[in-house]
mmCIF file of N, CA and C in Angstrom:
data_model
loop_
_atom_site.group_PDB
_atom_site.id
_atom_site.type_symbol
_atom_site.label_atom_id
_atom_site.label_comp_id
_atom_site.label_asym_id
_atom_site.label_seq_id
_atom_site.Cartn_x
_atom_site.Cartn_y
_atom_site.Cartn_z
ATOM 1 N N MET A 637 96.519 -54.472 36.209
ATOM 2 C CA MET A 637 95.645 -53.508 35.591
ATOM 3 C C MET A 637 94.731 -52.957 36.666
ATOM 4 N N LYS A 638 94.619 -51.661 36.733
ATOM 5 C CA LYS A 638 93.762 -50.997 37.692
ATOM 6 C C LYS A 638 92.491 -50.534 37.000
ATOM 7 N N ALA A 639 91.497 -50.173 37.802
ATOM 8 C CA ALA A 639 90.229 -49.689 37.277
ATOM 9 C C ALA A 639 89.846 -48.417 38.008
ATOM 10 N N ASN A 640 89.411 -47.418 37.263
ATOM 11 C CA ASN A 640 88.949 -46.160 37.848
ATOM 12 C C ASN A 640 87.464 -46.005 37.558
ATOM 13 N N LEU A 641 86.658 -45.779 38.601
ATOM 14 C CA LEU A 641 85.223 -45.591 38.449
ATOM 15 C C LEU A 641 84.957 -44.349 37.611
ATOM 16 N N ILE A 642 84.103 -44.502 36.580
ATOM 17 C CA ILE A 642 83.752 -43.329 35.773
ATOM 18 C C ILE A 642 82.262 -43.044 35.768
ATOM 19 N N GLY A 643 81.442 -43.952 36.301
ATOM 20 C CA GLY A 643 80.018 -43.653 36.367
ATOM 21 C C GLY A 643 79.172 -44.865 36.675
ATOM 22 N N ARG A 644 77.911 -44.613 36.977
ATOM 23 C CA ARG A 644 76.944 -45.670 37.250
ATOM 24 C C ARG A 644 75.870 -45.621 36.170
ATOM 25 N N ALA A 645 75.290 -46.775 35.886
ATOM 26 C CA ALA A 645 74.284 -46.863 34.832
ATOM 27 C C ALA A 645 72.996 -46.182 35.255
ATOM 28 N N GLY A 646 72.434 -46.559 36.403
ATOM 29 C CA GLY A 646 71.208 -45.951 36.905
ATOM 30 C C GLY A 646 70.099 -45.941 35.865
ATOM 31 N N ASP A 647 69.229 -44.977 35.962
ATOM 32 C CA ASP A 647 68.145 -44.836 34.989
ATOM 33 C C ASP A 647 68.635 -43.961 33.849
ATOM 34 N N VAL A 648 68.703 -44.538 32.669
ATOM 35 C CA VAL A 648 69.190 -43.801 31.512
ATOM 36 C C VAL A 648 68.123 -43.776 30.433
ATOM 37 N N ALA A 649 68.127 -42.710 29.674
ATOM 38 C CA ALA A 649 67.166 -42.582 28.587
ATOM 39 C C ALA A 649 67.521 -43.557 27.480
ATOM 40 N N ARG A 650 66.519 -44.109 26.871
ATOM 41 C CA ARG A 650 66.706 -45.042 25.761
ATOM 42 C C ARG A 650 67.201 -44.260 24.552
ATOM 43 N N LEU A 651 68.178 -44.821 23.865
ATOM 44 C CA LEU A 651 68.731 -44.206 22.671
ATOM 45 C C LEU A 651 68.778 -45.271 21.584
ATOM 46 N N ASP A 652 67.844 -45.205 20.649
ATOM 47 C CA ASP A 652 67.763 -46.204 19.585
ATOM 48 C C ASP A 652 68.652 -45.814 18.419
ATOM 49 N N ILE A 653 69.536 -46.736 18.059
ATOM 50 C CA ILE A 653 70.470 -46.547 16.956
ATOM 51 C C ILE A 653 70.185 -47.644 15.942
ATOM 52 N N PRO A 654 70.221 -47.350 14.635
ATOM 53 C CA PRO A 654 69.913 -48.385 13.633
ATOM 54 C C PRO A 654 70.820 -49.609 13.770
ATOM 55 N N LEU A 655 70.212 -50.785 13.633
ATOM 56 C CA LEU A 655 70.938 -52.049 13.663
ATOM 57 C C LEU A 655 70.685 -52.773 12.349
ATOM 58 N N PHE A 656 71.736 -53.065 11.625
ATOM 59 C CA PHE A 656 71.634 -53.801 10.381
ATOM 60 C C PHE A 656 71.830 -55.270 10.694
ATOM 61 N N LEU A 657 70.924 -56.125 10.226
ATOM 62 C CA LEU A 657 70.988 -57.533 10.574
ATOM 63 C C LEU A 657 72.021 -58.303 9.773
ATOM 64 N N ASP A 658 72.439 -57.773 8.624
ATOM 65 C CA ASP A 658 73.483 -58.456 7.865
ATOM 66 C C ASP A 658 74.783 -58.380 8.646
ATOM 67 N N ALA A 659 75.472 -59.516 8.736
ATOM 68 C CA ALA A 659 76.794 -59.504 9.349
ATOM 69 C C ALA A 659 77.739 -58.762 8.412
ATOM 70 N N VAL A 660 78.708 -58.063 8.974
ATOM 71 C CA VAL A 660 79.639 -57.283 8.166
ATOM 72 C C VAL A 660 80.904 -58.108 7.943
ATOM 73 N N PRO A 661 81.171 -58.467 6.673
ATOM 74 C CA PRO A 661 82.408 -59.201 6.411
ATOM 75 C C PRO A 661 83.598 -58.260 6.586
ATOM 76 N N ALA A 662 84.748 -58.821 6.878
ATOM 77 C CA ALA A 662 85.935 -58.002 7.045
ATOM 78 C C ALA A 662 86.570 -57.735 5.685
ATOM 79 N N GLY A 663 85.766 -57.643 4.682
ATOM 80 C CA GLY A 663 86.211 -57.348 3.325
ATOM 81 C C GLY A 663 85.299 -56.293 2.741
ATOM 82 N N PHE A 664 84.927 -56.439 1.478
ATOM 83 C CA PHE A 664 84.056 -55.480 0.807
ATOM 84 C C PHE A 664 82.616 -55.667 1.268
ATOM 85 N N PRO A 665 81.923 -54.596 1.665
ATOM 86 C CA PRO A 665 80.557 -54.734 2.171
ATOM 87 C C PRO A 665 79.565 -55.133 1.073
ATOM 88 N N SER A 666 78.541 -55.856 1.500
ATOM 89 C CA SER A 666 77.488 -56.282 0.582
ATOM 90 C C SER A 666 76.590 -55.098 0.248
ATOM 91 N N PRO A 667 76.147 -54.958 -1.041
ATOM 92 C CA PRO A 667 75.233 -53.855 -1.387
ATOM 93 C C PRO A 667 73.890 -53.982 -0.683
ATOM 94 N N ALA A 668 73.544 -55.173 -0.212
ATOM 95 C CA ALA A 668 72.270 -55.366 0.474
ATOM 96 C C ALA A 668 72.336 -54.928 1.931
ATOM 97 N N SER A 669 73.494 -54.521 2.407
ATOM 98 C CA SER A 669 73.642 -54.219 3.831
ATOM 99 C C SER A 669 72.999 -52.901 4.239
ATOM 100 N N ASP A 670 72.453 -52.144 3.298
ATOM 101 C CA ASP A 670 71.802 -50.908 3.704
ATOM 102 C C ASP A 670 70.346 -51.144 4.103
ATOM 103 N N TYR A 671 69.956 -52.392 4.285
ATOM 104 C CA TYR A 671 68.622 -52.718 4.741
ATOM 105 C C TYR A 671 68.625 -52.801 6.265
ATOM 106 N N LYS A 672 67.916 -51.870 6.894
ATOM 107 C CA LYS A 672 67.863 -51.791 8.356
ATOM 108 C C LYS A 672 66.684 -52.609 8.860
ATOM 109 N N GLU A 673 66.922 -53.498 9.812
ATOM 110 C CA GLU A 673 65.873 -54.347 10.358
ATOM 111 C C GLU A 673 65.203 -53.738 11.585
ATOM 112 N N ARG A 674 65.978 -53.196 12.491
ATOM 113 C CA ARG A 674 65.439 -52.674 13.741
ATOM 114 C C ARG A 674 66.416 -51.679 14.332
ATOM 115 N N THR A 675 66.141 -51.239 15.545
ATOM 116 C CA THR A 675 67.080 -50.361 16.232
ATOM 117 C C THR A 675 67.662 -51.108 17.430
ATOM 118 N N LEU A 676 68.744 -50.575 17.923
ATOM 119 C CA LEU A 676 69.419 -51.177 19.065
ATOM 120 C C LEU A 676 69.794 -50.072 20.040
ATOM 121 N N ASP A 677 69.444 -50.257 21.277
ATOM 122 C CA ASP A 677 69.837 -49.339 22.341
ATOM 123 C C ASP A 677 71.058 -49.956 23.013
ATOM 124 N N LEU A 678 72.181 -49.236 23.030
ATOM 125 C CA LEU A 678 73.401 -49.786 23.619
ATOM 126 C C LEU A 678 73.234 -50.106 25.101
ATOM 127 N N ASN A 679 72.371 -49.376 25.790
ATOM 128 C CA ASN A 679 72.094 -49.704 27.195
ATOM 129 C C ASN A 679 71.440 -51.081 27.284
ATOM 130 N N GLU A 680 70.530 -51.368 26.358
ATOM 131 C CA GLU A 680 69.865 -52.677 26.325
ATOM 132 C C GLU A 680 70.881 -53.789 26.054
ATOM 133 N N LEU A 681 71.842 -53.501 25.207
ATOM 134 C CA LEU A 681 72.856 -54.489 24.853
ATOM 135 C C LEU A 681 73.871 -54.696 25.975
ATOM 136 N N CYS A 682 74.305 -53.622 26.607
ATOM 137 C CA CYS A 682 75.423 -53.701 27.561
ATOM 138 C C CYS A 682 75.023 -53.721 29.023
ATOM 139 N N VAL A 683 73.839 -53.231 29.357
ATOM 140 C CA VAL A 683 73.443 -53.087 30.765
ATOM 141 C C VAL A 683 72.194 -53.927 31.016
ATOM 142 N N LYS A 684 72.374 -55.033 31.701
ATOM 143 C CA LYS A 684 71.237 -55.922 31.998
ATOM 144 C C LYS A 684 70.528 -55.527 33.287
ATOM 145 N N ASN A 685 71.258 -54.973 34.238
ATOM 146 C CA ASN A 685 70.688 -54.590 35.526
ATOM 147 C C ASN A 685 71.189 -53.184 35.882
ATOM 148 N N PRO A 686 70.501 -52.144 35.408
ATOM 149 C CA PRO A 686 70.998 -50.774 35.600
ATOM 150 C C PRO A 686 71.301 -50.399 37.050
ATOM 151 N N ALA A 687 70.491 -50.846 37.983
ATOM 152 C CA ALA A 687 70.699 -50.470 39.383
ATOM 153 C C ALA A 687 71.991 -51.060 39.952
ATOM 154 N N ALA A 688 72.504 -52.129 39.338
ATOM 155 C CA ALA A 688 73.701 -52.787 39.858
ATOM 156 C C ALA A 688 74.893 -52.652 38.914
ATOM 157 N N THR A 689 74.782 -51.763 37.945
ATOM 158 C CA THR A 689 75.829 -51.640 36.925
ATOM 159 C C THR A 689 76.593 -50.338 37.085
ATOM 160 N N TYR A 690 77.901 -50.424 36.894
ATOM 161 C CA TYR A 690 78.730 -49.217 36.878
ATOM 162 C C TYR A 690 79.799 -49.378 35.816
ATOM 163 N N PHE A 691 80.473 -48.293 35.502
ATOM 164 C CA PHE A 691 81.495 -48.270 34.465
ATOM 165 C C PHE A 691 82.836 -47.906 35.089
ATOM 166 N N VAL A 692 83.894 -48.555 34.625
ATOM 167 C CA VAL A 692 85.238 -48.203 35.054
ATOM 168 C C VAL A 692 86.120 -48.097 33.818
ATOM 169 N N ARG A 693 87.176 -47.311 33.935
ATOM 170 C CA ARG A 693 88.150 -47.186 32.850
ATOM 171 C C ARG A 693 89.392 -47.991 33.232
ATOM 172 N N ALA A 694 89.837 -48.836 32.328
ATOM 173 C CA ALA A 694 90.987 -49.706 32.589
ATOM 174 C C ALA A 694 92.291 -48.927 32.482
ATOM 175 N N GLN A 695 93.244 -49.330 33.319
ATOM 176 C CA GLN A 695 94.597 -48.770 33.311
ATOM 177 C C GLN A 695 95.571 -49.931 33.304
ATOM 178 N N GLY A 696 96.636 -49.842 32.556
ATOM 179 C CA GLY A 696 97.668 -50.873 32.573
ATOM 180 C C GLY A 696 97.495 -51.893 31.459
ATOM 181 N N ASP A 697 98.426 -52.870 31.419
ATOM 182 C CA ASP A 697 98.434 -53.820 30.301
ATOM 183 C C ASP A 697 98.265 -55.273 30.724
ATOM 184 N N SER A 698 97.847 -55.528 31.948
ATOM 185 C CA SER A 698 97.794 -56.909 32.429
ATOM 186 C C SER A 698 96.629 -57.725 31.857
ATOM 187 N N MET A 699 95.717 -57.100 31.125
ATOM 188 C CA MET A 699 94.558 -57.836 30.598
ATOM 189 C C MET A 699 94.457 -57.760 29.072
ATOM 190 N N ILE A 700 95.543 -57.429 28.402
ATOM 191 C CA ILE A 700 95.478 -57.226 26.948
ATOM 192 C C ILE A 700 95.138 -58.500 26.177
ATOM 193 N N GLU A 701 95.505 -59.669 26.698
ATOM 194 C CA GLU A 701 95.173 -60.915 26.012
ATOM 195 C C GLU A 701 93.695 -61.285 26.177
ATOM 196 N N ALA A 702 92.976 -60.557 27.016
ATOM 197 C CA ALA A 702 91.526 -60.716 27.144
ATOM 198 C C ALA A 702 90.810 -59.642 26.328
ATOM 199 N N GLY A 703 91.576 -58.823 25.596
ATOM 200 C CA GLY A 703 90.980 -57.758 24.796
ATOM 201 C C GLY A 703 90.664 -56.510 25.584
ATOM 202 N N ILE A 704 91.281 -56.348 26.748
ATOM 203 C CA ILE A 704 91.082 -55.155 27.575
ATOM 204 C C ILE A 704 92.378 -54.352 27.534
ATOM 205 N N PHE A 705 92.278 -53.137 27.001
ATOM 206 C CA PHE A 705 93.449 -52.289 26.800
ATOM 207 C C PHE A 705 93.340 -51.023 27.646
ATOM 208 N N PRO A 706 94.472 -50.356 27.910
ATOM 209 C CA PRO A 706 94.419 -49.115 28.685
ATOM 210 C C PRO A 706 93.438 -48.119 28.053
ATOM 211 N N GLY A 707 92.592 -47.539 28.894
ATOM 212 C CA GLY A 707 91.610 -46.565 28.424
ATOM 213 C C GLY A 707 90.259 -47.163 28.063
ATOM 214 N N ASP A 708 90.172 -48.492 27.944
ATOM 215 C CA ASP A 708 88.883 -49.121 27.636
ATOM 216 C C ASP A 708 87.910 -48.892 28.782
ATOM 217 N N VAL A 709 86.636 -48.835 28.429
ATOM 218 C CA VAL A 709 85.580 -48.718 29.427
ATOM 219 C C VAL A 709 85.016 -50.110 29.676
ATOM 220 N N LEU A 710 84.958 -50.489 30.942
ATOM 221 C CA LEU A 710 84.432 -51.791 31.321
ATOM 222 C C LEU A 710 83.054 -51.610 31.942
ATOM 223 N N VAL A 711 82.102 -52.425 31.497
ATOM 224 C CA VAL A 711 80.769 -52.434 32.080
ATOM 225 C C VAL A 711 80.774 -53.542 33.129
ATOM 226 N N VAL A 712 80.451 -53.177 34.366
ATOM 227 C CA VAL A 712 80.567 -54.098 35.491
ATOM 228 C C VAL A 712 79.204 -54.272 36.163
ATOM 229 N N ASP A 713 78.820 -55.532 36.374
ATOM 230 C CA ASP A 713 77.535 -55.846 37.006
ATOM 231 C C ASP A 713 77.792 -56.414 38.397
ATOM 232 N N ARG A 714 77.354 -55.676 39.429
ATOM 233 C CA ARG A 714 77.538 -56.107 40.819
ATOM 234 C C ARG A 714 76.550 -57.191 41.224
ATOM 235 N N SER A 715 75.475 -57.381 40.442
ATOM 236 C CA SER A 715 74.450 -58.352 40.830
ATOM 237 C C SER A 715 74.826 -59.782 40.459
ATOM 238 N N LEU A 716 75.837 -59.961 39.629
ATOM 239 C CA LEU A 716 76.236 -61.304 39.213
ATOM 240 C C LEU A 716 77.177 -61.925 40.233
ATOM 241 N N GLU A 717 76.959 -63.194 40.513
ATOM 242 C CA GLU A 717 77.885 -63.915 41.381
ATOM 243 C C GLU A 717 79.085 -64.327 40.548
ATOM 244 N N ALA A 718 80.268 -63.942 41.004
ATOM 245 C CA ALA A 718 81.490 -64.255 40.259
ATOM 246 C C ALA A 718 81.718 -65.763 40.236
ATOM 247 N N ARG A 719 82.041 -66.263 39.030
ATOM 248 C CA ARG A 719 82.319 -67.691 38.849
ATOM 249 C C ARG A 719 83.745 -67.874 38.354
ATOM 250 N N HIS A 720 84.220 -69.096 38.463
ATOM 251 C CA HIS A 720 85.542 -69.463 37.961
ATOM 252 C C HIS A 720 85.658 -69.037 36.499
ATOM 253 N N GLY A 721 86.686 -68.261 36.175
ATOM 254 C CA GLY A 721 86.919 -67.827 34.805
ATOM 255 C C GLY A 721 86.365 -66.461 34.455
ATOM 256 N N ASP A 722 85.536 -65.890 35.324
ATOM 257 C CA ASP A 722 85.001 -64.548 35.063
ATOM 258 C C ASP A 722 86.102 -63.505 35.189
ATOM 259 N N VAL A 723 85.984 -62.432 34.418
ATOM 260 C CA VAL A 723 86.826 -61.256 34.620
ATOM 261 C C VAL A 723 86.097 -60.398 35.643
ATOM 262 N N VAL A 724 86.805 -60.025 36.696
ATOM 263 C CA VAL A 724 86.167 -59.333 37.816
ATOM 264 C C VAL A 724 86.924 -58.062 38.182
ATOM 265 N N ILE A 725 86.210 -57.196 38.879
ATOM 266 C CA ILE A 725 86.828 -56.066 39.567
ATOM 267 C C ILE A 725 86.941 -56.534 41.013
ATOM 268 N N ALA A 726 88.171 -56.566 41.522
ATOM 269 C CA ALA A 726 88.397 -57.096 42.866
ATOM 270 C C ALA A 726 89.295 -56.158 43.664
ATOM 271 N N GLU A 727 89.107 -56.201 44.977
ATOM 272 C CA GLU A 727 90.027 -55.497 45.863
ATOM 273 C C GLU A 727 90.819 -56.559 46.614
ATOM 274 N N PHE A 728 92.135 -56.461 46.483
ATOM 275 C CA PHE A 728 93.019 -57.394 47.174
ATOM 276 C C PHE A 728 94.264 -56.626 47.585
ATOM 277 N N ASN A 729 94.669 -56.812 48.823
ATOM 278 C CA ASN A 729 95.828 -56.093 49.370
ATOM 279 C C ASN A 729 95.682 -54.580 49.231
ATOM 280 N N GLY A 730 94.455 -54.079 49.406
ATOM 281 C CA GLY A 730 94.218 -52.643 49.378
ATOM 282 C C GLY A 730 94.186 -52.014 48.005
ATOM 283 N N GLU A 731 94.239 -52.827 46.936
ATOM 284 C CA GLU A 731 94.219 -52.289 45.572
ATOM 285 C C GLU A 731 93.039 -52.819 44.794
ATOM 286 N N LEU A 732 92.439 -51.945 44.011
ATOM 287 C CA LEU A 732 91.379 -52.332 43.096
ATOM 288 C C LEU A 732 92.028 -52.803 41.806
ATOM 289 N N THR A 733 91.611 -53.962 41.307
ATOM 290 C CA THR A 733 92.252 -54.520 40.126
ATOM 291 C C THR A 733 91.236 -55.217 39.221
ATOM 292 N N VAL A 734 91.618 -55.399 37.974
ATOM 293 C CA VAL A 734 90.825 -56.149 36.997
ATOM 294 C C VAL A 734 91.623 -57.405 36.673
ATOM 295 N N LYS A 735 91.041 -58.572 36.929
ATOM 296 C CA LYS A 735 91.724 -59.841 36.668
ATOM 297 C C LYS A 735 90.703 -60.936 36.401
ATOM 298 N N ARG A 736 91.178 -62.040 35.814
ATOM 299 C CA ARG A 736 90.339 -63.230 35.674
ATOM 300 C C ARG A 736 90.386 -63.974 37.000
ATOM 301 N N LEU A 737 89.224 -64.382 37.487
ATOM 302 C CA LEU A 737 89.117 -65.065 38.769
ATOM 303 C C LEU A 737 89.220 -66.576 38.565
ATOM 304 N N GLU A 738 90.163 -67.184 39.265
ATOM 305 C CA GLU A 738 90.252 -68.647 39.297
ATOM 306 C C GLU A 738 89.884 -69.090 40.696
ATOM 307 N N LEU A 739 89.006 -70.076 40.786
ATOM 308 C CA LEU A 739 88.570 -70.582 42.085
ATOM 309 C C LEU A 739 89.095 -71.977 42.368
ATOM 310 N N LYS A 740 89.574 -72.659 41.332
ATOM 311 C CA LYS A 740 90.105 -74.007 41.512
ATOM 312 C C LYS A 740 91.340 -74.210 40.659
ATOM 313 N N PRO A 741 92.297 -74.941 41.067
ATOM 314 C CA PRO A 741 92.358 -75.695 42.314
ATOM 315 C C PRO A 741 92.583 -74.804 43.533
ATOM 316 N N GLU A 742 93.003 -73.544 43.307
ATOM 317 C CA GLU A 742 93.146 -72.578 44.404
ATOM 318 C C GLU A 742 92.665 -71.225 43.898
ATOM 319 N N VAL A 743 92.341 -70.341 44.843
ATOM 320 C CA VAL A 743 91.855 -69.008 44.462
ATOM 321 C C VAL A 743 93.043 -68.161 44.025
ATOM 322 N N ARG A 744 92.900 -67.605 42.795
ATOM 323 C CA ARG A 744 93.943 -66.714 42.254
ATOM 324 C C ARG A 744 93.290 -65.647 41.399
ATOM 325 N N LEU A 745 93.956 -64.517 41.306
ATOM 326 C CA LEU A 745 93.604 -63.457 40.366
ATOM 327 C C LEU A 745 94.641 -63.548 39.258
ATOM 328 N N VAL A 746 94.168 -63.808 38.041
ATOM 329 C CA VAL A 746 95.082 -64.127 36.951
ATOM 330 C C VAL A 746 95.069 -63.024 35.894
ATOM 331 N N PRO A 747 96.219 -62.408 35.651
ATOM 332 C CA PRO A 747 96.306 -61.429 34.566
ATOM 333 C C PRO A 747 96.242 -62.160 33.227
ATOM 334 N N MET A 748 95.797 -61.471 32.220
ATOM 335 C CA MET A 748 95.733 -62.053 30.878
ATOM 336 C C MET A 748 96.828 -61.405 30.023
ATOM 337 N N ASN A 749 98.041 -61.531 30.530
ATOM 338 C CA ASN A 749 99.234 -61.043 29.850
ATOM 339 C C ASN A 749 100.383 -61.880 30.406
ATOM 340 N N ARG A 750 101.047 -62.595 29.541
ATOM 341 C CA ARG A 750 102.101 -63.519 29.975
ATOM 342 C C ARG A 750 103.236 -62.829 30.745
ATOM 343 N N ARG A 751 103.353 -61.518 30.601
ATOM 344 C CA ARG A 751 104.427 -60.790 31.302
ATOM 345 C C ARG A 751 104.108 -60.541 32.773
ATOM 346 N N HIS A 752 102.894 -60.851 33.187
ATOM 347 C CA HIS A 752 102.480 -60.644 34.581
ATOM 348 C C HIS A 752 102.184 -61.992 35.228
ATOM 349 N N ALA A 753 102.539 -62.121 36.485
ATOM 350 C CA ALA A 753 102.329 -63.371 37.219
ATOM 351 C C ALA A 753 100.947 -63.397 37.881
ATOM 352 N N PRO A 754 100.346 -64.594 37.974
ATOM 353 C CA PRO A 754 99.097 -64.728 38.735
ATOM 354 C C PRO A 754 99.303 -64.319 40.184
ATOM 355 N N VAL A 755 98.234 -63.859 40.815
ATOM 356 C CA VAL A 755 98.288 -63.422 42.207
ATOM 357 C C VAL A 755 97.528 -64.447 43.050
ATOM 358 N N PRO A 756 98.247 -65.272 43.819
ATOM 359 C CA PRO A 756 97.554 -66.229 44.680
ATOM 360 C C PRO A 756 96.850 -65.499 45.823
ATOM 361 N N VAL A 757 95.676 -65.997 46.186
ATOM 362 C CA VAL A 757 94.927 -65.434 47.303
ATOM 363 C C VAL A 757 94.975 -66.482 48.418
ATOM 364 N N PRO A 758 95.815 -66.272 49.417
ATOM 365 C CA PRO A 758 95.946 -67.260 50.488
ATOM 366 C C PRO A 758 94.629 -67.461 51.232
ATOM 367 N N GLU A 759 94.444 -68.678 51.732
ATOM 368 C CA GLU A 759 93.248 -68.973 52.510
ATOM 369 C C GLU A 759 93.175 -68.017 53.694
ATOM 370 N N GLY A 760 92.000 -67.425 53.899
ATOM 371 C CA GLY A 760 91.806 -66.486 54.997
ATOM 372 C C GLY A 760 92.096 -65.040 54.631
ATOM 373 N N ALA A 761 92.706 -64.813 53.476
ATOM 374 C CA ALA A 761 92.990 -63.433 53.042
ATOM 375 C C ALA A 761 91.696 -62.764 52.598
ATOM 376 N N GLU A 762 91.664 -61.446 52.729
ATOM 377 C CA GLU A 762 90.477 -60.703 52.300
ATOM 378 C C GLU A 762 90.525 -60.414 50.816
ATOM 379 N N LEU A 763 89.544 -60.927 50.105
ATOM 380 C CA LEU A 763 89.364 -60.668 48.680
ATOM 381 C C LEU A 763 87.925 -60.237 48.510
ATOM 382 N N GLU A 764 87.724 -59.019 48.032
ATOM 383 C CA GLU A 764 86.366 -58.531 47.815
ATOM 384 C C GLU A 764 86.134 -58.363 46.325
ATOM 385 N N ILE A 765 85.072 -58.982 45.833
ATOM 386 C CA ILE A 765 84.701 -58.873 44.422
ATOM 387 C C ILE A 765 83.670 -57.759 44.304
ATOM 388 N N PHE A 766 83.970 -56.754 43.495
ATOM 389 C CA PHE A 766 83.074 -55.608 43.312
ATOM 390 C C PHE A 766 82.183 -55.765 42.094
ATOM 391 N N GLY A 767 82.338 -56.839 41.358
ATOM 392 C CA GLY A 767 81.454 -57.080 40.229
ATOM 393 C C GLY A 767 82.150 -57.857 39.129
ATOM 394 N N VAL A 768 81.324 -58.333 38.202
ATOM 395 C CA VAL A 768 81.787 -59.097 37.046
ATOM 396 C C VAL A 768 81.783 -58.184 35.830
ATOM 397 N N VAL A 769 82.888 -58.168 35.109
ATOM 398 C CA VAL A 769 82.964 -57.385 33.873
ATOM 399 C C VAL A 769 82.159 -58.132 32.809
ATOM 400 N N THR A 770 81.164 -57.463 32.251
ATOM 401 C CA THR A 770 80.298 -58.106 31.256
ATOM 402 C C THR A 770 80.580 -57.637 29.840
ATOM 403 N N THR A 771 81.095 -56.423 29.708
ATOM 404 C CA THR A 771 81.313 -55.837 28.378
ATOM 405 C C THR A 771 82.535 -54.940 28.416
ATOM 406 N N VAL A 772 83.271 -54.932 27.314
ATOM 407 C CA VAL A 772 84.410 -54.030 27.151
ATOM 408 C C VAL A 772 84.076 -53.088 26.001
ATOM 409 N N ILE A 773 84.222 -51.804 26.228
ATOM 410 C CA ILE A 773 84.020 -50.813 25.168
ATOM 411 C C ILE A 773 85.385 -50.313 24.777
ATOM 412 N N HIS A 774 85.780 -50.665 23.573
ATOM 413 C CA HIS A 774 87.131 -50.389 23.089
ATOM 414 C C HIS A 774 87.034 -49.479 21.858
ATOM 415 N N SER A 775 87.518 -48.278 21.990
ATOM 416 C CA SER A 775 87.463 -47.332 20.887
ATOM 417 C C SER A 775 88.635 -47.591 19.925
ATOM 418 N N LEU A 776 88.346 -47.668 18.647
ATOM 419 C CA LEU A 776 89.377 -47.883 17.659
ATOM 420 C C LEU A 776 90.010 -46.586 17.188
ATOM 421 N N ARG A 777 89.282 -45.504 17.335
ATOM 422 C CA ARG A 777 89.785 -44.191 16.915
ATOM 423 C C ARG A 777 90.235 -43.424 18.139
ATOM 424 N N LYS A 778 91.507 -43.170 18.208
ATOM 425 C CA LYS A 778 92.053 -42.472 19.371
ATOM 426 C C LYS A 778 91.899 -40.962 19.189
ATOM 427 N N PRO A 779 91.706 -40.245 20.316
ATOM 428 C CA PRO A 779 91.523 -38.782 20.226
ATOM 429 C C PRO A 779 92.764 -38.084 19.722
#
């Protein structure tokens, strides 16, 4: 799965959208759910460090078992130190990719699709992590 840069978070205007505190069942909605508790700014929810955050659009199917599908927007934080198991944006062998990072027992970039093989990172090879994917924005309604 590849990633294409689509923008940086930077300084963005706050946009408050109503947030209903009742959880939404996957069945018939409760009549009490029209009670609004507060507002929610999606930047507040998705962007913890605006100066270090950027957005990329996913390409390919290697991360579908992680809930990342072609065309999804990934929120990436460069300020986070990548840990074992994180989904990262990485450059390896001259390609930018989205994969789960494994650090033990050996360093590998692991696709989340059984049809794709893990990519071992040999000792001494150049692997650059461009950030940790913190949020996936997946549109249910296609254009």
